[in-house]
Coordinates of C-alpha atoms in Angstrom, one line a residue:
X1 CA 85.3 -66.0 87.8
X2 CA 85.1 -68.7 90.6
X3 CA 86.0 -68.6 93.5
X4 CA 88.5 -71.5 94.7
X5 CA 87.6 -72.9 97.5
X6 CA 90.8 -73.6 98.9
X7 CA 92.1 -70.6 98.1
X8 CA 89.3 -68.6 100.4
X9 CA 89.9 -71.2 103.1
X10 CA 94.1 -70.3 103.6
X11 CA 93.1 -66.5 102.9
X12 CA 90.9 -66.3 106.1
X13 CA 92.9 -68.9 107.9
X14 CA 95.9 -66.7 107.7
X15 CA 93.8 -63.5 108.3
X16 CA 92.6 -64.9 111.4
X17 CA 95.9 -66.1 113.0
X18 CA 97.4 -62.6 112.0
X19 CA 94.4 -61.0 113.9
X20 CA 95.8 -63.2 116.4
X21 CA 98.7 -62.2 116.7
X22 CA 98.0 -59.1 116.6
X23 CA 95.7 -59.0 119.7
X24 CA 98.2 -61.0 121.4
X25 CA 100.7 -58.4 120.8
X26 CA 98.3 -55.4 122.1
X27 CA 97.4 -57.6 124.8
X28 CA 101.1 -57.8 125.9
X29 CA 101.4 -54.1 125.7
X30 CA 98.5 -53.3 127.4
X31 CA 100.0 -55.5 130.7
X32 CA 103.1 -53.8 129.9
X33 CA 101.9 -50.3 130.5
X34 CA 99.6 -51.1 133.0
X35 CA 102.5 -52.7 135.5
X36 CA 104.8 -49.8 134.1
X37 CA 102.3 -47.3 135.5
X38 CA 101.4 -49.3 138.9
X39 CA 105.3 -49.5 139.7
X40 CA 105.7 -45.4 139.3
X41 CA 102.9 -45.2 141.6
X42 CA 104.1 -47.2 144.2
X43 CA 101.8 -50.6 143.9
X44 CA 104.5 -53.2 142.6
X45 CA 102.1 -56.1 144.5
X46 CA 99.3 -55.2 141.8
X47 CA 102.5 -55.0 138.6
X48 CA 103.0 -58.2 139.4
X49 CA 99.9 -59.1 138.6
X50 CA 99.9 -57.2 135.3
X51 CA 103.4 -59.1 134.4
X52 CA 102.5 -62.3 135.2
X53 CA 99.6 -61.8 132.6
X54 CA 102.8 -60.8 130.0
X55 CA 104.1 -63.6 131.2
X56 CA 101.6 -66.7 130.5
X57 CA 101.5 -65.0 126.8
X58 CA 105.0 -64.3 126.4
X59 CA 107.7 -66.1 129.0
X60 CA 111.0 -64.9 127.2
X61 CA 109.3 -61.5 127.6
X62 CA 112.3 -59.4 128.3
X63 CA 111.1 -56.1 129.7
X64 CA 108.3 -58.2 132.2
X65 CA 111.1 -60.6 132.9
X66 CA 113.2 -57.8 134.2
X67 CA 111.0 -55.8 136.2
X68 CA 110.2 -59.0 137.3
X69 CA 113.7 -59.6 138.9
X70 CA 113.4 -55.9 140.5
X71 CA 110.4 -56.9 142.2
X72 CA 112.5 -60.0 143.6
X73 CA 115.4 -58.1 144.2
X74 CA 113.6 -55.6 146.8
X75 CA 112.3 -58.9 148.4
X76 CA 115.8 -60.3 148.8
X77 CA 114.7 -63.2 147.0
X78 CA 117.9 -64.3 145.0
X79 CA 117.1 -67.4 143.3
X80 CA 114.1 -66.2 141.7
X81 CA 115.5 -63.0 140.8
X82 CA 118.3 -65.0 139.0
X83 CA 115.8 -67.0 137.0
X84 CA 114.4 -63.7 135.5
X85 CA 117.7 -62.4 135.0
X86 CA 118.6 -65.6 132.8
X87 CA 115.1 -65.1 130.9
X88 CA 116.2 -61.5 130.3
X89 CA 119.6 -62.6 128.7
X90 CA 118.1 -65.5 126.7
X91 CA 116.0 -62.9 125.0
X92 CA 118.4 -60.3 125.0
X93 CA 122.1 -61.3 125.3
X94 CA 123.1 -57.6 125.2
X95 CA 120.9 -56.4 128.1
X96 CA 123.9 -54.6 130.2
X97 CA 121.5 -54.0 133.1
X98 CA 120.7 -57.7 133.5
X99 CA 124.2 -58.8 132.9
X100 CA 125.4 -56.4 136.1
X101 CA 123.1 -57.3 138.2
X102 CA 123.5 -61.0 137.2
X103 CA 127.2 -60.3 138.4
X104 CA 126.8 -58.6 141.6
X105 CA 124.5 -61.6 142.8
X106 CA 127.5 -64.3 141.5
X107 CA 129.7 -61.8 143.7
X108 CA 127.6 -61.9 146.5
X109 CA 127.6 -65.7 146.3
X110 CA 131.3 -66.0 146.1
X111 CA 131.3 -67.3 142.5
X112 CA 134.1 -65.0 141.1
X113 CA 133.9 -66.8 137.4
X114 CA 130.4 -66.1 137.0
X115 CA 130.5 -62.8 138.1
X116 CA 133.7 -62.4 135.7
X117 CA 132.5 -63.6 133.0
X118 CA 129.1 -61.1 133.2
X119 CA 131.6 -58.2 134.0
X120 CA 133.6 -59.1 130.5
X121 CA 130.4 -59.4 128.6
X122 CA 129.2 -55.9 129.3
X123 CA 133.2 -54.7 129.0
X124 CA 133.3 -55.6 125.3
X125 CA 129.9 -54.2 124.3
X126 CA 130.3 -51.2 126.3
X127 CA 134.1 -50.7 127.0
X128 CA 134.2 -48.0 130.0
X129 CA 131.1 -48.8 131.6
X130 CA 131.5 -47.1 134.7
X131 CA 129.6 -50.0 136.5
X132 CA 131.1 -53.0 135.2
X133 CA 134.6 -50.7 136.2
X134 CA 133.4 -51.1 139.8
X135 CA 132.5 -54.4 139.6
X136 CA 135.9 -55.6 138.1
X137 CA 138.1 -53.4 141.1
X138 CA 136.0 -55.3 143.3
X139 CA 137.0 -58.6 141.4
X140 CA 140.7 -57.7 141.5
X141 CA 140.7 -56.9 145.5
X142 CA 138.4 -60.4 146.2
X143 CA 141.6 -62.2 143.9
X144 CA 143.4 -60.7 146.7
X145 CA 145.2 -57.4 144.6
X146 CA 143.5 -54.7 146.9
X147 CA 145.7 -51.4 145.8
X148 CA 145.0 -52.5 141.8
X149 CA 141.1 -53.1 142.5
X150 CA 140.7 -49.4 145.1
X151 CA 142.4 -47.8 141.9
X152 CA 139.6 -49.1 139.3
X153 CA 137.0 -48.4 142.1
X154 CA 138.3 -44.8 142.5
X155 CA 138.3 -44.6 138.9
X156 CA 135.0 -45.6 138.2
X157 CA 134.0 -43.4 141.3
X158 CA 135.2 -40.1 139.7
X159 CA 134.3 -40.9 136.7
X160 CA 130.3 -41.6 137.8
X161 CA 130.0 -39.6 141.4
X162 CA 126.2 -39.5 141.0
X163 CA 125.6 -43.0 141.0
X164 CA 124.5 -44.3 144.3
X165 CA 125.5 -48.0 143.5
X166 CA 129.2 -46.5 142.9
X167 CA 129.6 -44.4 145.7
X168 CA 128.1 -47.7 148.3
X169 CA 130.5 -49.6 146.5
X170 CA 133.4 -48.1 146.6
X171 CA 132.8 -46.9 150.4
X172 CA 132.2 -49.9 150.9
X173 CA 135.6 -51.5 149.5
X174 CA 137.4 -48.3 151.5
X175 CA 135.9 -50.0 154.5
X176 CA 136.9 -53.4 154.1
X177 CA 140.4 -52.4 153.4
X178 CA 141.2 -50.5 156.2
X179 CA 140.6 -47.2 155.0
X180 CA 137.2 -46.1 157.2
X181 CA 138.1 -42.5 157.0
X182 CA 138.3 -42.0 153.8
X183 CA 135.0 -44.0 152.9
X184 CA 133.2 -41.5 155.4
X185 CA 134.4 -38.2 152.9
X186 CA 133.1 -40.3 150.3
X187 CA 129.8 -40.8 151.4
X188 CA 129.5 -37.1 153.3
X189 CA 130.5 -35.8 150.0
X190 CA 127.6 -37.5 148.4
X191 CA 125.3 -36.8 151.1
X192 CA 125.5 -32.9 149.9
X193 CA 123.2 -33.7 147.1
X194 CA 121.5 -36.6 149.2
X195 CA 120.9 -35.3 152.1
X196 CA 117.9 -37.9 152.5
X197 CA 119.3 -41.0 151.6
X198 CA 118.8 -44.3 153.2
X199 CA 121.7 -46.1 151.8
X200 CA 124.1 -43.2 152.1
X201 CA 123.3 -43.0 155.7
X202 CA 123.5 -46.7 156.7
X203 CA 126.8 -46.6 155.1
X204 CA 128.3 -43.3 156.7
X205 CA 127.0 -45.1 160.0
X206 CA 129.3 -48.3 159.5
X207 CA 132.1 -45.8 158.9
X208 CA 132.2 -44.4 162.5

């Protein structure tokens, strides 16, 4: 039997970009656990390093593209953290973390619409989403209906107690209504199971 030329040509052409691929793919992972790794231990400057490599091999990269934003997050670094957010959504429209954090930095820059429409994305995939509840009592007191958006806040607060981002929040919102007093049992109550937190502390401070 002969051997067709042509034939043996594809064959090895299409063996060699699947073996390609497929080094590609391990390369990516490799990054991938390396910067996981390096951020549990502390050294996020050196994960960095490690995503960037996903990064030049794979820019719509969602899981680099988010831990990416983190990074830029901590570093107060909005604008850049926002870019990786949008990556994450392009390449996974039903990423609820990036969609909430997406709508707390639209909140923070006064762009209710944005921040709405993020909160009403994560709503219909995940109806009762503590988070996004939060999120849209703080919506409904910034379109000026404080006593409808403290009730979502409480109810998203009792329903998820353990979350520091709800209980900050909704102190938080107690504060800038007027209501102090209450914001400080709030946070002392979480305290009892924090006694060490930062965030709790700052915020029990602004109370008093």
């Amino acid at each position: 039997m002969r051997l067709n030329p042509c034939a043996l040509l594809m064959a090895l052409l299409l063996l060699a970009g699947l073996a390609g691929c497929q080094s590609s793919e391990e390369e990516i992972e490799a990054f991938l656990d390396s910067a996981r790794t390096l951020h549990d231990q502390g050294d996020d400057e050196k994960a960095i390093l490690q995503l960037r490599n996903v990064l030049q091999r794979d820019g719509a990269n969602a899981e680099a593209n988010f831990m990416m934003a983190e990074y830029y997050e901590g570093k107060r670094d909005w604008p850049r953290m926002l870019g990786h957010l949008e990556q994450v959504i392009k390449s996974d429209s039903g990423s609820i973390p990036a969609r909430l954090k997406i709508a707390r930095l639209m909140l923070m820059q006064n762009e209710l619409d944005s921040a709405a429409q993020q909160v009403a994305a994560v709503e219909a995939q995940e109806p009762g989403n503590t988070q996004a509840m939060m999120l849209r009592g703080v919506l409904v007191v910034r379109e000026g209906d404080q006593k409808g958006g403290l009730e979502l806040a409480k109810l998203a607060f009792l329903a998820d107690s353990s979350s520091i981002e709800i209980v900050g929040a909704y102190a938080s919102m107690l504060m800038a209504t007027g209501n102090a007093s209450e914001a400080a049992v709030v946070i002392l109550q979480a305290l009892e199971s924090r006694p060490d937190d930062k965030t709790l502390g700052v915020l029990l401070f602004q109370a008093y």
